[in-house]
Short mmCIF file of C-alpha atoms in Angstrom, two decimals:
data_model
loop_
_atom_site.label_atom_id
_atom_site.label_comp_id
_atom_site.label_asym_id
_atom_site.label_seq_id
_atom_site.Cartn_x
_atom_site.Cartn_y
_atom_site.Cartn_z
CA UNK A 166 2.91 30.87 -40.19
CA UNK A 167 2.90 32.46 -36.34
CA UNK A 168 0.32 30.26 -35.50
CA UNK A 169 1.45 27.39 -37.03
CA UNK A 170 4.81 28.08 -34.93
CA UNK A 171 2.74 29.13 -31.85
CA UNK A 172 0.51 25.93 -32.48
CA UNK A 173 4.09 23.94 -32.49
CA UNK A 174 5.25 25.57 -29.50
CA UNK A 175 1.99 24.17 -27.80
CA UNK A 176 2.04 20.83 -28.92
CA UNK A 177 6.00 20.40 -27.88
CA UNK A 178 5.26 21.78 -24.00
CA UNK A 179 2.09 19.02 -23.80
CA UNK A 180 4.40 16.12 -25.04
CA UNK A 181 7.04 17.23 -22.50
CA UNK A 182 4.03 17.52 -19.37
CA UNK A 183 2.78 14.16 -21.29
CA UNK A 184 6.30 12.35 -20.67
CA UNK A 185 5.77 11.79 -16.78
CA UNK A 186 4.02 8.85 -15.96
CA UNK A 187 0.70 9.16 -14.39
CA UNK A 188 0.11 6.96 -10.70
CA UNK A 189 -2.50 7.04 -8.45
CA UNK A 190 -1.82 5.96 -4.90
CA UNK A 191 -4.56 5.12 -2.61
CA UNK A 192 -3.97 5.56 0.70
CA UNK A 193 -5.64 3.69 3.40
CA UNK A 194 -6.99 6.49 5.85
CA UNK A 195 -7.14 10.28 5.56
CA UNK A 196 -4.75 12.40 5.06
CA UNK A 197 -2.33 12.42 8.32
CA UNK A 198 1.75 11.52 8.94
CA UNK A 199 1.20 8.24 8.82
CA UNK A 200 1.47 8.59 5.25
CA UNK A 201 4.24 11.17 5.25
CA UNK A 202 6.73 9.94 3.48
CA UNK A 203 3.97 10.09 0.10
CA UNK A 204 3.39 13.42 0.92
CA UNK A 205 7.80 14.20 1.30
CA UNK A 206 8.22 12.29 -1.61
CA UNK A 207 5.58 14.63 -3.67
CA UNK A 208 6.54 18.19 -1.64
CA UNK A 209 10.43 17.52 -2.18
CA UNK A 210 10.80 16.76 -6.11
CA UNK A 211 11.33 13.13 -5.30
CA UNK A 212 8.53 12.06 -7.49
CA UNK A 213 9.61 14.58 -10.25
CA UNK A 214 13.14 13.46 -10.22
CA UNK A 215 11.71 10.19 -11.49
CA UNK A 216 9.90 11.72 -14.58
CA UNK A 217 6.16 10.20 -12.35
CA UNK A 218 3.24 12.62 -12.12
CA UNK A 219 1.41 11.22 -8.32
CA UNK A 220 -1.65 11.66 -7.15
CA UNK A 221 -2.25 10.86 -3.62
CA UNK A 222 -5.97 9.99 -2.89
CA UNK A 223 -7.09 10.04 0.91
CA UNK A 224 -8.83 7.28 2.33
CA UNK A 225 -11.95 7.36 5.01
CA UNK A 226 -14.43 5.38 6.71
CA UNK A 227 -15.89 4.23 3.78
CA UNK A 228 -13.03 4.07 1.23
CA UNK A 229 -11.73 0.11 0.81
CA UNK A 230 -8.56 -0.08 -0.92
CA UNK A 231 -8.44 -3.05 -2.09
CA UNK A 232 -11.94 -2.58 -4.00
CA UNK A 233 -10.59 0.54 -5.59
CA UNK A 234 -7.64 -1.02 -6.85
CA UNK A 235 -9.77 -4.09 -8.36
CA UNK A 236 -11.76 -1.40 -9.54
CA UNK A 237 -8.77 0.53 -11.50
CA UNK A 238 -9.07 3.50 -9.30
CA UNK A 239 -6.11 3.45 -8.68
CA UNK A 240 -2.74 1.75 -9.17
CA UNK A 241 -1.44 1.16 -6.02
CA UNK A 242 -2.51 1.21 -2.65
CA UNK A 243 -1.20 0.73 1.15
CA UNK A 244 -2.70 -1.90 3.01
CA UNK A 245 -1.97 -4.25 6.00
CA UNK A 246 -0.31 -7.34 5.08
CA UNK A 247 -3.36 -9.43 7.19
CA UNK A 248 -6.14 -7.55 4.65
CA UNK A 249 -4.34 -7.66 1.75
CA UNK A 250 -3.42 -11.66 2.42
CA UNK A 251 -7.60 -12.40 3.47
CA UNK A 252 -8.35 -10.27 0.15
CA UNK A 253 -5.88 -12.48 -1.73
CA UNK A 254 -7.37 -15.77 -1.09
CA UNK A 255 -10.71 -14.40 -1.28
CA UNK A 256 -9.15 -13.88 -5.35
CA UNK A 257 -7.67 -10.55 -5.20
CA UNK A 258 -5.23 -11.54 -7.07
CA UNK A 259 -2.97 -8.64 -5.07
CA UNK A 260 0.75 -8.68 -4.38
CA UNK A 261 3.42 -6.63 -2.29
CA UNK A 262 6.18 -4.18 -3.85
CA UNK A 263 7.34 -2.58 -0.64
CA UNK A 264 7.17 -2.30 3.05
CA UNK A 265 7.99 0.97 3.60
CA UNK A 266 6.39 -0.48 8.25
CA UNK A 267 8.61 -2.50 9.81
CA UNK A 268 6.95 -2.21 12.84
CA UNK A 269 3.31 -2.67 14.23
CA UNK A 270 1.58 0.56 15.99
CA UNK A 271 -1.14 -1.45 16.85
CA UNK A 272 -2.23 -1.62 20.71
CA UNK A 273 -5.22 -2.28 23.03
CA UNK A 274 -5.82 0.53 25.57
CA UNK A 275 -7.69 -0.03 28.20
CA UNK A 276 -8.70 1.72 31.62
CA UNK A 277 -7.50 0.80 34.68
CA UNK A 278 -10.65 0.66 36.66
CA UNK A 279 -12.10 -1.24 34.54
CA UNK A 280 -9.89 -4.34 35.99
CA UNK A 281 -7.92 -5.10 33.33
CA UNK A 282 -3.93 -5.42 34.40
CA UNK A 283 -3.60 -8.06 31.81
CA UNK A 284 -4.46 -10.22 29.42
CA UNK A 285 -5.89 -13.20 31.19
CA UNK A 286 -8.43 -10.16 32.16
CA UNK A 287 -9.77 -9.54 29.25
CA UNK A 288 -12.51 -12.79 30.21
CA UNK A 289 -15.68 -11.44 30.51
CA UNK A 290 -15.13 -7.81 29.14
CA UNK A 291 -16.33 -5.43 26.28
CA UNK A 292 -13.34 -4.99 24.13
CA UNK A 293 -13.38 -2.37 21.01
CA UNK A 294 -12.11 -3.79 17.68
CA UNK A 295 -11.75 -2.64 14.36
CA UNK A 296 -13.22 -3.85 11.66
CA UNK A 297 -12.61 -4.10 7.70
CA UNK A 298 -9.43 -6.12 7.38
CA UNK A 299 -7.75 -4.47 10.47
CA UNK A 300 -9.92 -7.17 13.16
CA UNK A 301 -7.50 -9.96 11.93
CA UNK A 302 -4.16 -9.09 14.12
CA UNK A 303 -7.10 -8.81 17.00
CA UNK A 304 -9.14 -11.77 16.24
CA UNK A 305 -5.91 -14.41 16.17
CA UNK A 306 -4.52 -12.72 19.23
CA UNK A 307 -7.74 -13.79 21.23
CA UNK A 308 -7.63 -17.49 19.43
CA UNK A 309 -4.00 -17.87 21.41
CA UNK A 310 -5.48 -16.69 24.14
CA UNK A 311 -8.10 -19.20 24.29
CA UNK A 312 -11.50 -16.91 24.54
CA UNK A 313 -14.40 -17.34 22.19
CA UNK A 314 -15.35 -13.55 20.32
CA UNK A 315 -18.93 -14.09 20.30
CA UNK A 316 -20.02 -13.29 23.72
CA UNK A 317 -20.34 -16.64 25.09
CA UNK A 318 -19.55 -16.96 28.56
CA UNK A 319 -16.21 -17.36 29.61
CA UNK A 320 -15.07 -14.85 26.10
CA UNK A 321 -14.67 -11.72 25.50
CA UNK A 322 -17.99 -9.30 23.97
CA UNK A 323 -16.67 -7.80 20.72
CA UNK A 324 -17.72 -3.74 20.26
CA UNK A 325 -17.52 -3.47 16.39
CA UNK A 326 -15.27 -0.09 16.94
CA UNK A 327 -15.85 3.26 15.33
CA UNK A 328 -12.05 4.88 13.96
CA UNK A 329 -12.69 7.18 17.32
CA UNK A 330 -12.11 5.85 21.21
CA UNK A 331 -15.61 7.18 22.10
CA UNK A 332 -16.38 3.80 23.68
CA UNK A 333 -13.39 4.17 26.13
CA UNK A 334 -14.56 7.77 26.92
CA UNK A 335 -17.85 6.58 27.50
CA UNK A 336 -16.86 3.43 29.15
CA UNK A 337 -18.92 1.04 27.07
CA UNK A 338 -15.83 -0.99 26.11
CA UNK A 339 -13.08 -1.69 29.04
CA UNK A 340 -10.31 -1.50 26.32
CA UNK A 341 -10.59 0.00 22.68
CA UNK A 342 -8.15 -0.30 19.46
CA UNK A 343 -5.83 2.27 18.95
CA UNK A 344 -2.41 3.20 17.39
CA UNK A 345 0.53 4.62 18.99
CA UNK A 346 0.69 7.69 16.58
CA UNK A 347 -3.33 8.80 16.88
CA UNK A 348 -5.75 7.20 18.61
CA UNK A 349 -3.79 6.83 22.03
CA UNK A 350 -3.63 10.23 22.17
CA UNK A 351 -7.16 11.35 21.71
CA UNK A 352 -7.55 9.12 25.09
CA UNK A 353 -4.65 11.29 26.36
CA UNK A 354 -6.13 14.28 24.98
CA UNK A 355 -9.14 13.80 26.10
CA UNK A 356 -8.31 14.07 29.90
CA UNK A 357 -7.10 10.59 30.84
CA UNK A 358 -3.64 10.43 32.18
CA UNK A 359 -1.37 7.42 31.35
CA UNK A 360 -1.18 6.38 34.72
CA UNK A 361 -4.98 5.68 34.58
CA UNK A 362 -4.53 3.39 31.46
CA UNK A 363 -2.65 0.11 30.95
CA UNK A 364 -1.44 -0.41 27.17
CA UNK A 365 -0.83 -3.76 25.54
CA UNK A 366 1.03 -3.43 22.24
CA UNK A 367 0.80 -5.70 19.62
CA UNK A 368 4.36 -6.24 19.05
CA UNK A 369 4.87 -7.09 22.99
CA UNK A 370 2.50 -9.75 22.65
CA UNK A 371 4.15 -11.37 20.29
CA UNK A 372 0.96 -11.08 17.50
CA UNK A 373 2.44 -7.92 15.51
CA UNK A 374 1.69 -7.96 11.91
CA UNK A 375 2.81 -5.75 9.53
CA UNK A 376 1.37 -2.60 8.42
CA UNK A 377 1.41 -0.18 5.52
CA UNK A 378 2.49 -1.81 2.51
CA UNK A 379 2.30 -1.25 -1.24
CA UNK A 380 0.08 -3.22 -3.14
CA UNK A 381 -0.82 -3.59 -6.96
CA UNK A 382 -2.53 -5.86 -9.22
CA UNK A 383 0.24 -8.53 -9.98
CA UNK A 384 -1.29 -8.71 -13.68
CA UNK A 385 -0.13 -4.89 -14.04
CA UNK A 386 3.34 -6.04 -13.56
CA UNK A 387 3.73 -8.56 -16.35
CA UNK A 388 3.60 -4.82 -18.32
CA UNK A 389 7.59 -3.93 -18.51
CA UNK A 390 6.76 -0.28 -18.65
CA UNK A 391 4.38 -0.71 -15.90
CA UNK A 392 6.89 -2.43 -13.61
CA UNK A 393 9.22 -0.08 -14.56
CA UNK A 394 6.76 2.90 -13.43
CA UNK A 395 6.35 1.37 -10.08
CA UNK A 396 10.34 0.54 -9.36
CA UNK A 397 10.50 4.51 -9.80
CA UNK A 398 7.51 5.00 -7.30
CA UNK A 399 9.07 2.95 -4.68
CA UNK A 400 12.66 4.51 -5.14
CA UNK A 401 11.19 8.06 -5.06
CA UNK A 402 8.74 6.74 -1.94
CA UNK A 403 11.46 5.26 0.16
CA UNK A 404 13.65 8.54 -0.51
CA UNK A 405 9.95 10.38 0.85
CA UNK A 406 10.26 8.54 3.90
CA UNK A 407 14.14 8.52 5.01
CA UNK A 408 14.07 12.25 4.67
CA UNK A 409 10.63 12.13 6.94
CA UNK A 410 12.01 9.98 9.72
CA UNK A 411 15.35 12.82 9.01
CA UNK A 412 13.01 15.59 9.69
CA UNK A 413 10.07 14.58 11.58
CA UNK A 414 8.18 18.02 12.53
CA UNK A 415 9.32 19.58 8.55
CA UNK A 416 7.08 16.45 7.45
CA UNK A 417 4.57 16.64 9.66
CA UNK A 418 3.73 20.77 8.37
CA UNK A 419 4.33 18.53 4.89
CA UNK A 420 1.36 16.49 5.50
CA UNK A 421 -0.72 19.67 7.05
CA UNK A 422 -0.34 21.48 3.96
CA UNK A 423 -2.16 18.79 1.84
CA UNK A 424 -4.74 18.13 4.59
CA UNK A 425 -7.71 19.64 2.32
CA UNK A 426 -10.22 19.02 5.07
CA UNK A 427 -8.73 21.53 7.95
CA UNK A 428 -8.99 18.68 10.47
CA UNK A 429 -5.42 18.01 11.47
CA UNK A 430 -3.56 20.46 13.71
CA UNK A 431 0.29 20.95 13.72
CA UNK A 432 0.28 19.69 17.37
CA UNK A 433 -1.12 15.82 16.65
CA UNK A 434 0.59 15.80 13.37
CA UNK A 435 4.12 16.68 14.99
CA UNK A 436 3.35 13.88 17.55
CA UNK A 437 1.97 11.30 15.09
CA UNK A 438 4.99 11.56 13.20
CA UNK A 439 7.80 11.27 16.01
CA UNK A 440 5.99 7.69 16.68
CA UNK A 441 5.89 6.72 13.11
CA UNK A 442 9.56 7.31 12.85
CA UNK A 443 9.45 4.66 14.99
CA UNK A 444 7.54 2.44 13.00
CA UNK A 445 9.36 3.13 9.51
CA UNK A 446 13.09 2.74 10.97
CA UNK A 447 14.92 -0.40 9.81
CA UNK A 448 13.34 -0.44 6.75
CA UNK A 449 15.00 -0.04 3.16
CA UNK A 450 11.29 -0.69 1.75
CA UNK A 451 12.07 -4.70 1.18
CA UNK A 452 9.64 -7.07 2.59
CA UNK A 453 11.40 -9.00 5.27
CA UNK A 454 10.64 -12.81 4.76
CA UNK A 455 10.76 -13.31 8.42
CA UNK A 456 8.76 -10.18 9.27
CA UNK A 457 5.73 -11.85 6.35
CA UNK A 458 6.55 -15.38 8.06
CA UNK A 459 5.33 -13.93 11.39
CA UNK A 460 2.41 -12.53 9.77
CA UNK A 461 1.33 -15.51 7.70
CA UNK A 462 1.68 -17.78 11.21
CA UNK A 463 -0.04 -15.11 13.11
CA UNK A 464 -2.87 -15.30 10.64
CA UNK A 465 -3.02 -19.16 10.01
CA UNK A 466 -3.56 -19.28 13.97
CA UNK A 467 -2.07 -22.30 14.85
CA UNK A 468 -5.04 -24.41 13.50
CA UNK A 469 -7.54 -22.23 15.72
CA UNK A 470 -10.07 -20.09 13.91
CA UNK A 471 -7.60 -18.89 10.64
CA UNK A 472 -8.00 -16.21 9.59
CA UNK A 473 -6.65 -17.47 6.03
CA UNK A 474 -6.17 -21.31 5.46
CA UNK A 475 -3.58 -21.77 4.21
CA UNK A 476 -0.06 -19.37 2.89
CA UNK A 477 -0.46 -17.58 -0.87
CA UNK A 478 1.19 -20.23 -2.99
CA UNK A 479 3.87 -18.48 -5.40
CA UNK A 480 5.93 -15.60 -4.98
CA UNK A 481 3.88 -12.89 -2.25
CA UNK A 482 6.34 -10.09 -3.13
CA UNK A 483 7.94 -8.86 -6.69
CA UNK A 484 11.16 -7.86 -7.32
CA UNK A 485 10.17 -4.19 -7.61
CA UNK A 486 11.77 -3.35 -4.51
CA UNK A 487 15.24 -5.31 -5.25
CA UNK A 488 14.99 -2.99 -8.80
CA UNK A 489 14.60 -0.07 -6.42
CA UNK A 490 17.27 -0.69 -4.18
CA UNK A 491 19.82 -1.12 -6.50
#
């Protein structure tokens, strides 16, 4: 009879652990503050609070999203809006349920003495660009600017970019891709002074797109319980990142205590999340339309070289976030 009562005991505690839903988040890159407010939402209860059990898988160099959300590896991702709209019409059938970015941190950096003081510069030069989904911002940016990216004459010579600024370093490139929260400063760290560089940000150039934004299969959402499940993950998400931006360096030792690899160091992580404060403020997680206008122009290029042809027909966002916010 103790058994039977022990065996009870059991069985009650696994329905109780059983009783949280299960999500898998996969994140675009590795483990770093640009994804703090995941990391808050887990470290603080947030998460909990909503009955969800999260797992937070790192990204890499060789980790695409998108595929591993097609692939049920996970059940919702972060992306940039320019991927995730080229992986739509190439039949993703992927939609948006938050936009936790409102800003771009997206910049060219190039060296002074290489001769570049602006953009009509850029003619003639080796300039370092980023590849899977994130050469699109890049690519209609040089359409409006009139110069072929194939190394004709009179263009610009693409460097298919590594996620380091090696090519800067070793002056192969005269500008290279970076963000304002990391790769910027490994120039800066790596003994170049600002005054020897001259920046040109994406959002001062008037071909920001946005950044970092949740993604899942829109099938999954004609599930109720499933729709449900993710109104809870954006709610507990949102909370992650308010308290983040609230308490940038607290965050920051947040995101170096689930950095499995050893790489990060309290130092970058303390700076990379000061400047994604900056990126993250102003938004309540909704998807602006005009912010998702900007990008869908930016991307259509004006009839130049698209980068899609035409805008997603139907709805591009779901109400999740609306659910959430009220």
């Amino acid at each position: 009879m103790r058994t039977l009562v022990t065996g009870a005991v059991f069985a009650l505690l696994a329905g109780t652990a059983q009783a949280q839903d299960a999500v898998t988040l996969q994140l675009k890159w590795v483990t770093q503050a640009q994804f703090a407010g995941y990391y808050v939402a887990q470290d603080q209860g947030f998460y909990e609070e909503e009955g969800l059990e999260v797992t937070i898988k790192p990204g890499g160099p060789d980790v695409a999203p998108v595929q591993v959300l097609l692939g049920g590896g996970a059940d919702v991702m972060v992306d940039w809006l320019p991927s995730a709209l080229a992986a739509r019409e190439q039949g993703a059938a992927i939609v948006n349920i938050a936009q936790p970015f409102k800003s771009s941190g997206m910049m060219l950096t190039c060296l002074k003495e290489s001769g570049v003081a602006s953009p009509e510069d850029f003619k003639g030069k080796t300039l370092g660009v980023w590849f899977g989904g994130n050469e699109y911002p890049f690519l209609n940016w040089m359409s409006k600017l009139g110069l072929a990216t194939d190394g004709s004459e009179g263009g610009v010579t693409v460097l298919k970019q590594g996620f380091n600024v090696d090519p800067l370093l070793q002056k192969q490139a005269a500008c290279v891709s970076t963000m304002t929260y990391n790769e910027y400063w490994q120039v800066i760290d790596a003994g170049i002074t600002p005054e020897d560089l001259v920046v040109f940000k994406y959002e001062d150039q008037g071909v920001a797109t946005l950044e970092d934004g949740l993604y899942v299969m829109e099938e999954k959402l004609s599930d109720p319980a499933f729709e449900e499940k993710m109104v809870k993950f954006v709610r507990a998400s949102m909370k992650g990142w308010k308290w983040a931006e609230e308490n940038p360096d607290e965050a920051a030792m947040i995101v170096l205590e689930n950095d499995d690899t050893g790489a990060q160091t309290e130092e970058h992580q303390k700076r990379m999340m000061g400047e994604i404060a900056k990126l993250t403020a102003g938004s309540n997680g909704a998807l602006d339309e005009a912010d998702y206008q900007r990008t869908v122009d930016a991307l259509l290029g004006g009839g130049s070289d698209p980068v899609i042809s035409k805008a997603p027909e139907g709805a591009w966002t779901h109400q999740v976030t609306d659910k959430a916010l009220n």
